[in-house]
Amino acid sequence: MAEQPITPPLSEDPTVRLEELRGEAERAIEAAARAEDLEEARVRYLGRKAELTAVLRSIGQLPADRRGPVGKAANAVRVALEARLSERSSALEAAALEARLGGDRIDVTLPGDPPRPTGHLHLVTQTRREIEDVFVGLGFSVVEGPEVELDYYNFTALNMPPAHPARTLHDTFYLSDEIVLRTHTSPMQVRAMEAQAPPIYIVVPGRVYRRDSDATHTPMFHQIEGLAVDEDITLADLQGVLLEFARAVFGPEREIRLRSGYFPFTEPSVEVDVSCFACAGTGALADGRRDPLCKGSGWIEILGAGMVDPNVFGFVEERGYDPERVQGFAFGLGIDRIAMLKYGVPDLRLMFEGDVRFLEQFGAGA
Ligand code: DAH
């Protein structure tokens, strides 16, 4: 094969130049302080356009007797440089990790974060749960129902047919002729009986709505309904359950009294008072002044109740509520009112304004 002209560096002894290159590259690799510097050195000395790469590519053009030694020397430089590069790369990575760990070290002498304020349950929620617990302890289950309710369940099936005078007492929000915002939790009595044959023992907490607003009335407030239907239920059962409730919520010394009342869906109906916990039922404070909480009467009204009217059972008779066979009692109470009485809250609207200065005072029971 005819001798080819070769490029200038190789025209001298390429192995000398290769040693020069190795030295230069090794210094560049050692000097690299960051991964980017190292990559730059790799491209410069081993990359596609590197001098060493050119040497390796041109081996074939060397005179036959030079190919072996030059090729060997060039390869040895390449292998050596690759090894150096990878060593240096590991060393840089280790140093970077070390630096990161050093930076992350925790100084335990620094002051900690200030304590975060923790919230607590709203007074109404605390009271609802407290009341639920009492009835669950007596064997009642907790169920909930719709706030947007059919007129049928809110009124008609509770023995208040259209044009019944008692409807006007409810200050109802009508959404249409047939749909209302429920004015009480009582509609769940009929819904629950439709869903479950007797016996039934339930309490129904929830929001109710009336067009009314002053210190003791808000357009939305909370009630808990109770319903017990079984064979041989009497007014004495209602009395026993309510006494238990009154003592659990207002104190073990409390008494209750039932006054005759009127609700369309109970017969007989009663209004229930608890003996006043501010004056222990005496009507007078320790200094002889008239007790303002019970207005000197010694009693505070807490709820309405009664024996389920047979007409109500008439709406669910096919579900097994035969008024000749089963009896029941029902009651309904205002959760917010119970909380107001218990904690001396003077204005119902405070419950729903969300003012933290008010709410914070009731953190203990959370
Ligand atoms: N639903 C009545 C109201 O909101 C309260 C009530 C009274 C519920 C007597 C009852 C009951 O279950 O038997 O005024």
Short mmCIF file of C-alpha atoms and ligand atoms in Angstrom, two decimals:
data_model
loop_
_atom_site.label_atom_id
_atom_site.label_comp_id
_atom_site.label_asym_id
_atom_site.label_seq_id
_atom_site.Cartn_x
_atom_site.Cartn_y
_atom_site.Cartn_z
CA MET A 1 0.00 0.00 0.00
CA ALA A 2 1.33 3.42 -0.96
CA GLU A 3 2.27 5.64 1.97
CA GLN A 4 -0.37 8.22 2.77
CA PRO A 5 0.53 11.78 3.82
CA ILE A 6 -0.28 12.17 7.50
CA THR A 7 -1.39 15.15 9.62
CA PRO A 8 1.33 17.28 11.24
CA PRO A 9 1.21 16.14 14.91
CA LEU A 10 1.41 12.56 13.76
CA SER A 11 4.21 13.29 11.37
CA GLU A 12 6.40 13.63 14.41
CA ASP A 13 6.44 10.66 16.72
CA PRO A 14 2.73 10.38 17.71
CA THR A 15 3.58 8.53 20.90
CA VAL A 16 5.39 11.57 22.23
CA ARG A 17 2.39 13.74 21.48
CA LEU A 18 0.14 11.13 23.11
CA GLU A 19 2.10 11.37 26.35
CA GLU A 20 1.80 15.15 26.23
CA LEU A 21 -1.94 14.82 25.73
CA ARG A 22 -2.26 12.39 28.63
CA GLY A 23 -0.46 14.81 30.95
CA GLU A 24 -2.57 17.76 29.84
CA ALA A 25 -5.79 15.81 30.18
CA GLU A 26 -4.88 14.44 33.59
CA ARG A 27 -4.21 17.94 34.88
CA ALA A 28 -7.53 19.17 33.50
CA ILE A 29 -9.35 16.27 35.15
CA GLU A 30 -7.70 16.84 38.51
CA ALA A 31 -8.42 20.56 38.30
CA ALA A 32 -12.14 20.02 37.63
CA ALA A 33 -13.95 21.33 40.69
CA ARG A 34 -17.50 20.64 39.51
CA ALA A 35 -19.26 18.03 37.41
CA GLU A 36 -19.55 20.58 34.58
CA ASP A 37 -15.76 21.16 34.52
CA LEU A 38 -15.24 17.44 34.35
CA GLU A 39 -17.67 17.08 31.45
CA GLU A 40 -15.85 19.87 29.64
CA ALA A 41 -12.53 18.00 30.10
CA ARG A 42 -14.12 14.78 28.86
CA VAL A 43 -15.39 16.47 25.70
CA ARG A 44 -12.06 18.20 25.12
CA TYR A 45 -9.86 15.10 25.51
CA LEU A 46 -12.11 12.15 24.69
CA GLY A 47 -14.96 13.70 22.70
CA ARG A 48 -15.68 13.32 19.00
CA LYS A 49 -13.47 16.24 18.04
CA ALA A 50 -10.67 15.47 20.50
CA GLU A 51 -7.10 15.14 19.27
CA LEU A 52 -6.83 11.66 20.78
CA THR A 53 -9.93 10.59 18.91
CA ALA A 54 -8.37 11.89 15.68
CA VAL A 55 -5.24 9.86 16.38
CA LEU A 56 -7.29 6.74 17.02
CA ARG A 57 -9.24 7.27 13.81
CA SER A 58 -6.12 7.77 11.72
CA ILE A 59 -4.26 4.66 12.85
CA GLY A 60 -5.27 2.97 9.63
CA GLN A 61 -3.41 5.55 7.60
CA LEU A 62 -0.11 4.99 9.37
CA PRO A 63 2.66 2.94 7.82
CA ALA A 64 1.99 -0.67 8.71
CA ASP A 65 4.89 -0.98 11.15
CA ARG A 66 3.74 2.07 13.16
CA ARG A 67 0.15 1.00 13.47
CA GLY A 68 0.71 -1.49 16.27
CA PRO A 69 2.75 0.66 18.66
CA VAL A 70 0.81 3.91 17.99
CA GLY A 71 -2.54 2.18 18.26
CA LYS A 72 -1.55 0.51 21.49
CA ALA A 73 -0.21 3.72 23.00
CA ALA A 74 -3.30 5.73 21.95
CA ASN A 75 -5.63 3.11 23.40
CA ALA A 76 -3.68 3.00 26.63
CA VAL A 77 -4.05 6.78 26.96
CA ARG A 78 -7.77 6.55 26.27
CA VAL A 79 -8.31 3.79 28.84
CA ALA A 80 -6.20 5.64 31.42
CA LEU A 81 -8.09 8.90 30.89
CA GLU A 82 -11.47 7.18 31.10
CA ALA A 83 -10.43 5.64 34.42
CA ARG A 84 -9.26 9.02 35.72
CA LEU A 85 -12.50 10.63 34.65
CA SER A 86 -14.64 8.11 36.43
CA GLU A 87 -12.51 8.32 39.59
CA ARG A 88 -12.73 12.09 39.60
CA SER A 89 -16.45 11.96 38.95
CA SER A 90 -16.99 9.69 41.99
CA ALA A 91 -14.83 11.97 44.10
CA LEU A 92 -16.83 15.04 43.07
CA GLU A 93 -20.12 13.28 43.78
CA ALA A 94 -18.94 12.22 47.22
CA ALA A 95 -17.80 15.75 47.97
CA ALA A 96 -21.14 17.17 46.84
CA LEU A 97 -23.04 14.72 49.08
CA GLU A 98 -20.79 15.58 51.98
CA ALA A 99 -21.45 19.27 51.46
CA ARG A 100 -25.20 18.70 51.31
CA LEU A 101 -25.25 16.64 54.49
CA GLY A 102 -23.12 19.24 56.21
CA GLY A 103 -25.59 21.96 55.21
CA ASP A 104 -28.57 19.93 56.45
CA ARG A 105 -27.17 19.36 59.87
CA ILE A 106 -29.68 20.37 62.56
CA ASP A 107 -28.61 22.86 65.14
CA VAL A 108 -30.34 21.57 68.24
CA THR A 109 -29.47 24.71 70.14
CA LEU A 110 -31.77 26.86 67.97
CA PRO A 111 -35.18 27.70 69.46
CA GLY A 112 -38.01 25.50 68.09
CA ASP A 113 -40.99 26.65 66.03
CA PRO A 114 -43.61 28.47 68.09
CA PRO A 115 -46.51 26.15 69.00
CA ARG A 116 -49.24 26.18 66.39
CA PRO A 117 -52.71 27.16 67.57
CA THR A 118 -54.92 24.08 67.67
CA GLY A 119 -58.62 24.35 66.95
CA HIS A 120 -61.46 22.59 68.68
CA LEU A 121 -65.01 21.55 67.95
CA HIS A 122 -67.66 24.25 67.80
CA LEU A 123 -69.84 24.53 70.88
CA VAL A 124 -72.86 23.37 68.90
CA THR A 125 -71.00 20.27 67.68
CA GLN A 126 -69.78 19.48 71.19
CA THR A 127 -73.32 19.79 72.52
CA ARG A 128 -74.79 17.71 69.69
CA ARG A 129 -72.29 14.92 70.37
CA GLU A 130 -72.89 15.06 74.10
CA ILE A 131 -76.64 14.68 73.57
CA GLU A 132 -76.19 11.92 70.98
CA ASP A 133 -73.97 10.02 73.43
CA VAL A 134 -76.68 10.08 76.08
CA PHE A 135 -79.25 8.57 73.72
CA VAL A 136 -76.84 6.08 72.19
CA GLY A 137 -76.19 4.94 75.76
CA LEU A 138 -79.95 4.33 76.10
CA GLY A 139 -80.03 2.19 72.95
CA PHE A 140 -81.02 4.76 70.32
CA SER A 141 -79.34 4.94 66.89
CA VAL A 142 -78.34 8.22 65.25
CA VAL A 143 -79.77 8.86 61.77
CA GLU A 144 -79.85 11.95 59.57
CA GLY A 145 -82.20 13.24 56.91
CA PRO A 146 -82.57 15.84 54.17
CA GLU A 147 -82.67 19.56 54.96
CA VAL A 148 -84.51 20.27 51.70
CA GLU A 149 -87.69 18.40 52.41
CA LEU A 150 -91.03 17.62 50.87
CA ASP A 151 -94.00 19.44 52.31
CA TYR A 152 -95.46 15.93 52.68
CA TYR A 153 -92.90 14.84 55.32
CA ASN A 154 -92.52 18.23 56.97
CA PHE A 155 -96.26 18.71 57.45
CA THR A 156 -98.83 16.40 55.85
CA ALA A 157 -97.54 13.08 57.20
CA LEU A 158 -97.12 14.71 60.60
CA ASN A 159 -100.86 15.19 60.78
CA MET A 160 -100.76 18.71 59.35
CA PRO A 161 -102.73 18.53 56.09
CA PRO A 162 -102.69 21.55 53.75
CA ALA A 163 -104.39 24.53 55.41
CA HIS A 164 -103.88 23.08 58.89
CA PRO A 165 -103.55 26.09 61.20
CA ALA A 166 -100.40 24.74 62.89
CA ARG A 167 -98.49 25.18 59.62
CA THR A 168 -98.59 28.93 60.07
CA LEU A 169 -96.59 28.61 63.32
CA HIS A 170 -93.56 27.40 61.41
CA ASP A 171 -92.43 30.49 59.42
CA THR A 172 -91.53 28.21 56.57
CA PHE A 173 -89.07 28.85 53.75
CA TYR A 174 -90.90 27.48 50.70
CA LEU A 175 -88.75 26.48 47.73
CA SER A 176 -91.85 25.56 45.72
CA ASP A 177 -95.41 24.54 46.52
CA GLU A 178 -94.21 21.10 47.47
CA ILE A 179 -90.66 21.65 48.69
CA VAL A 180 -89.54 23.41 51.84
CA LEU A 181 -86.43 23.86 53.96
CA ARG A 182 -87.41 21.59 56.82
CA THR A 183 -88.71 23.59 59.77
CA HIS A 184 -87.96 20.81 62.27
CA THR A 185 -86.31 17.39 62.40
CA SER A 186 -89.70 15.70 62.87
CA PRO A 187 -90.09 14.78 59.16
CA MET A 188 -87.46 12.09 59.77
CA GLN A 189 -89.96 10.31 62.02
CA VAL A 190 -92.00 9.28 59.01
CA ARG A 191 -89.00 8.73 56.71
CA ALA A 192 -87.38 6.46 59.30
CA MET A 193 -90.56 4.46 59.84
CA GLU A 194 -90.95 4.03 56.07
CA ALA A 195 -87.42 2.61 55.98
CA GLN A 196 -87.58 0.40 59.06
CA ALA A 197 -90.31 -1.75 60.58
CA PRO A 198 -90.90 -1.52 64.34
CA PRO A 199 -89.36 -1.58 66.86
CA ILE A 200 -87.47 1.66 66.18
CA TYR A 201 -85.36 3.78 68.54
CA ILE A 202 -83.69 6.72 66.81
CA VAL A 203 -82.42 10.23 67.37
CA VAL A 204 -82.07 12.64 64.44
CA PRO A 205 -79.73 15.61 64.78
CA GLY A 206 -79.61 18.28 62.10
CA ARG A 207 -80.11 21.79 60.80
CA VAL A 208 -83.58 23.27 60.53
CA TYR A 209 -84.77 26.56 59.04
CA ARG A 210 -87.34 29.21 59.89
CA ARG A 211 -87.98 32.76 58.76
CA ASP A 212 -87.18 34.33 62.06
CA SER A 213 -84.31 36.39 63.47
CA ASP A 214 -83.67 37.93 66.88
CA ALA A 215 -81.62 37.21 70.00
CA THR A 216 -83.22 33.80 70.48
CA HIS A 217 -84.14 32.91 66.88
CA THR A 218 -81.90 32.47 63.83
CA PRO A 219 -83.00 31.46 60.31
CA MET A 220 -80.96 28.26 60.75
CA PHE A 221 -80.64 26.38 64.00
CA HIS A 222 -80.18 22.82 65.20
CA GLN A 223 -82.57 20.26 66.59
CA ILE A 224 -82.46 16.68 67.75
CA GLU A 225 -85.54 14.58 67.20
CA GLY A 226 -86.21 11.41 69.16
CA LEU A 227 -88.55 8.58 68.23
CA ALA A 228 -89.20 5.29 70.00
CA VAL A 229 -91.87 2.90 68.69
CA ASP A 230 -92.43 -0.54 70.13
CA GLU A 231 -95.13 -2.59 71.79
CA ASP A 232 -96.17 -1.38 75.23
CA ILE A 233 -94.51 2.02 75.12
CA THR A 234 -96.10 4.46 77.56
CA LEU A 235 -95.71 8.04 78.64
CA ALA A 236 -93.72 6.74 81.62
CA ASP A 237 -91.03 5.49 79.21
CA LEU A 238 -90.81 8.98 77.72
CA GLN A 239 -90.55 10.43 81.19
CA GLY A 240 -87.76 8.05 82.21
CA VAL A 241 -85.74 8.68 79.05
CA LEU A 242 -86.06 12.45 79.37
CA LEU A 243 -85.13 12.41 83.05
CA GLU A 244 -81.99 10.47 82.18
CA PHE A 245 -81.21 12.99 79.44
CA ALA A 246 -81.78 16.01 81.71
CA ARG A 247 -79.53 14.61 84.43
CA ALA A 248 -76.76 13.65 81.99
CA VAL A 249 -76.69 17.11 80.42
CA PHE A 250 -77.65 19.45 83.28
CA GLY A 251 -76.48 17.57 86.36
CA PRO A 252 -77.45 14.52 88.46
CA GLU A 253 -79.66 16.55 90.81
CA ARG A 254 -82.10 17.66 88.10
CA GLU A 255 -85.79 16.88 88.04
CA ILE A 256 -88.14 17.20 85.09
CA ARG A 257 -91.78 18.09 84.84
CA LEU A 258 -94.23 17.51 82.03
CA ARG A 259 -96.81 20.18 81.25
CA SER A 260 -99.64 19.61 78.89
CA GLY A 261 -98.99 21.06 75.42
CA TYR A 262 -100.05 20.77 71.83
CA PHE A 263 -98.31 19.37 68.74
CA PRO A 264 -100.28 18.00 65.79
CA PHE A 265 -98.22 14.81 65.59
CA THR A 266 -98.40 13.75 69.25
CA GLU A 267 -101.37 12.94 71.46
CA PRO A 268 -101.11 13.66 74.29
CA SER A 269 -98.43 16.34 73.84
CA VAL A 270 -96.24 17.73 76.58
CA GLU A 271 -93.78 20.50 77.15
CA VAL A 272 -90.90 19.44 79.30
CA ASP A 273 -89.14 21.58 81.87
CA VAL A 274 -85.94 20.84 83.78
CA SER A 275 -85.43 22.09 87.32
CA CYS A 276 -83.26 25.18 87.16
CA PHE A 277 -79.54 24.45 87.57
CA ALA A 278 -78.70 28.06 88.48
CA CYS A 279 -80.93 28.18 91.58
CA ALA A 280 -81.38 24.42 92.15
CA GLY A 281 -85.06 24.85 91.41
CA THR A 282 -85.73 27.39 94.17
CA GLY A 283 -86.26 30.37 91.90
CA ALA A 284 -83.97 32.50 94.05
CA LEU A 285 -80.23 33.08 94.00
CA ALA A 286 -78.05 32.71 97.13
CA ASP A 287 -78.38 36.44 97.87
CA GLY A 288 -82.16 36.23 97.74
CA ARG A 289 -82.55 37.91 94.36
CA ARG A 290 -84.94 36.42 91.84
CA ASP A 291 -83.06 33.99 89.54
CA PRO A 292 -83.04 35.64 86.09
CA LEU A 293 -82.37 32.34 84.24
CA CYS A 294 -85.66 30.68 85.22
CA LYS A 295 -87.30 34.04 85.95
CA GLY A 296 -87.95 32.94 89.50
CA SER A 297 -90.00 29.90 88.49
CA GLY A 298 -87.38 27.27 89.30
CA TRP A 299 -88.07 25.57 85.96
CA ILE A 300 -86.66 25.95 82.43
CA GLU A 301 -88.45 24.69 79.35
CA ILE A 302 -86.17 22.42 77.30
CA LEU A 303 -88.25 20.53 74.77
CA GLY A 304 -91.54 19.37 73.29
CA ALA A 305 -92.65 15.75 73.29
CA GLY A 306 -95.57 13.40 73.35
CA MET A 307 -97.02 10.05 72.36
CA VAL A 308 -97.01 9.51 68.58
CA ASP A 309 -100.44 10.36 67.22
CA PRO A 310 -102.15 7.30 65.68
CA ASN A 311 -102.80 9.43 62.58
CA VAL A 312 -99.01 9.54 61.99
CA PHE A 313 -98.83 5.75 62.17
CA GLY A 314 -101.62 5.79 59.57
CA PHE A 315 -99.08 7.04 56.99
CA VAL A 316 -96.76 4.07 57.58
CA GLU A 317 -99.27 1.40 58.55
CA GLU A 318 -98.25 -0.89 55.69
CA ARG A 319 -94.68 -0.90 57.08
CA GLY A 320 -95.95 -2.61 60.24
CA TYR A 321 -96.97 0.41 62.30
CA ASP A 322 -100.45 -0.77 63.24
CA PRO A 323 -101.73 1.80 65.76
CA GLU A 324 -103.67 -0.98 67.47
CA ARG A 325 -100.44 -2.86 68.15
CA VAL A 326 -97.58 -0.35 68.53
CA GLN A 327 -97.20 2.85 70.48
CA GLY A 328 -94.43 5.37 70.52
CA PHE A 329 -93.11 8.53 71.98
CA ALA A 330 -91.37 11.38 70.24
CA PHE A 331 -89.52 14.47 71.34
CA GLY A 332 -87.75 17.39 69.75
CA LEU A 333 -85.23 19.75 71.27
CA GLY A 334 -83.07 22.65 70.17
CA ILE A 335 -79.34 21.85 70.43
CA ASP A 336 -78.32 25.51 70.37
CA ARG A 337 -80.85 26.33 73.06
CA ILE A 338 -79.48 23.58 75.30
CA ALA A 339 -75.94 24.95 74.79
CA MET A 340 -77.12 28.52 75.52
CA LEU A 341 -78.80 27.46 78.74
CA LYS A 342 -75.89 25.33 79.87
CA TYR A 343 -73.17 27.91 79.23
CA GLY A 344 -75.16 31.10 79.79
CA VAL A 345 -74.84 32.34 76.20
CA PRO A 346 -77.05 35.45 76.03
CA ASP A 347 -77.61 35.67 72.25
CA LEU A 348 -78.18 32.78 69.85
CA ARG A 349 -76.56 34.72 67.00
CA LEU A 350 -73.16 34.40 68.73
CA MET A 351 -73.26 30.71 67.83
CA PHE A 352 -73.18 31.42 64.12
CA GLU A 353 -71.05 34.54 63.76
CA GLY A 354 -67.78 32.60 63.89
CA ASP A 355 -66.11 35.12 66.22
CA VAL A 356 -63.08 33.27 67.57
CA ARG A 357 -63.06 35.33 70.79
CA PHE A 358 -66.45 33.83 71.59
CA LEU A 359 -65.74 30.30 70.35
CA GLU A 360 -62.35 29.96 72.10
CA GLN A 361 -64.05 29.95 75.46
CA PHE A 362 -65.47 26.52 74.72
CA GLY A 363 -62.22 24.70 73.92
CA ALA A 364 -62.12 22.32 76.83
CA GLY A 365 -64.65 19.83 75.63
CA ALA A 366 -63.03 19.39 72.21
N1 DAH B 1 -91.03 19.53 65.95
C1 DAH B 1 -91.38 20.36 67.08
C2 DAH B 1 -90.90 21.79 66.84
O1 DAH B 1 -89.96 21.97 66.12
C3 DAH B 1 -90.76 19.82 68.33
C4 DAH B 1 -91.37 18.54 68.74
C5 DAH B 1 -92.45 18.53 69.59
C6 DAH B 1 -90.90 17.34 68.26
C7 DAH B 1 -93.04 17.35 69.98
C8 DAH B 1 -91.48 16.15 68.62
C9 DAH B 1 -92.56 16.18 69.52
O2 DAH B 1 -91.06 14.97 68.20
O3 DAH B 1 -93.11 15.02 69.88
O4 DAH B 1 -91.43 22.68 67.39
#
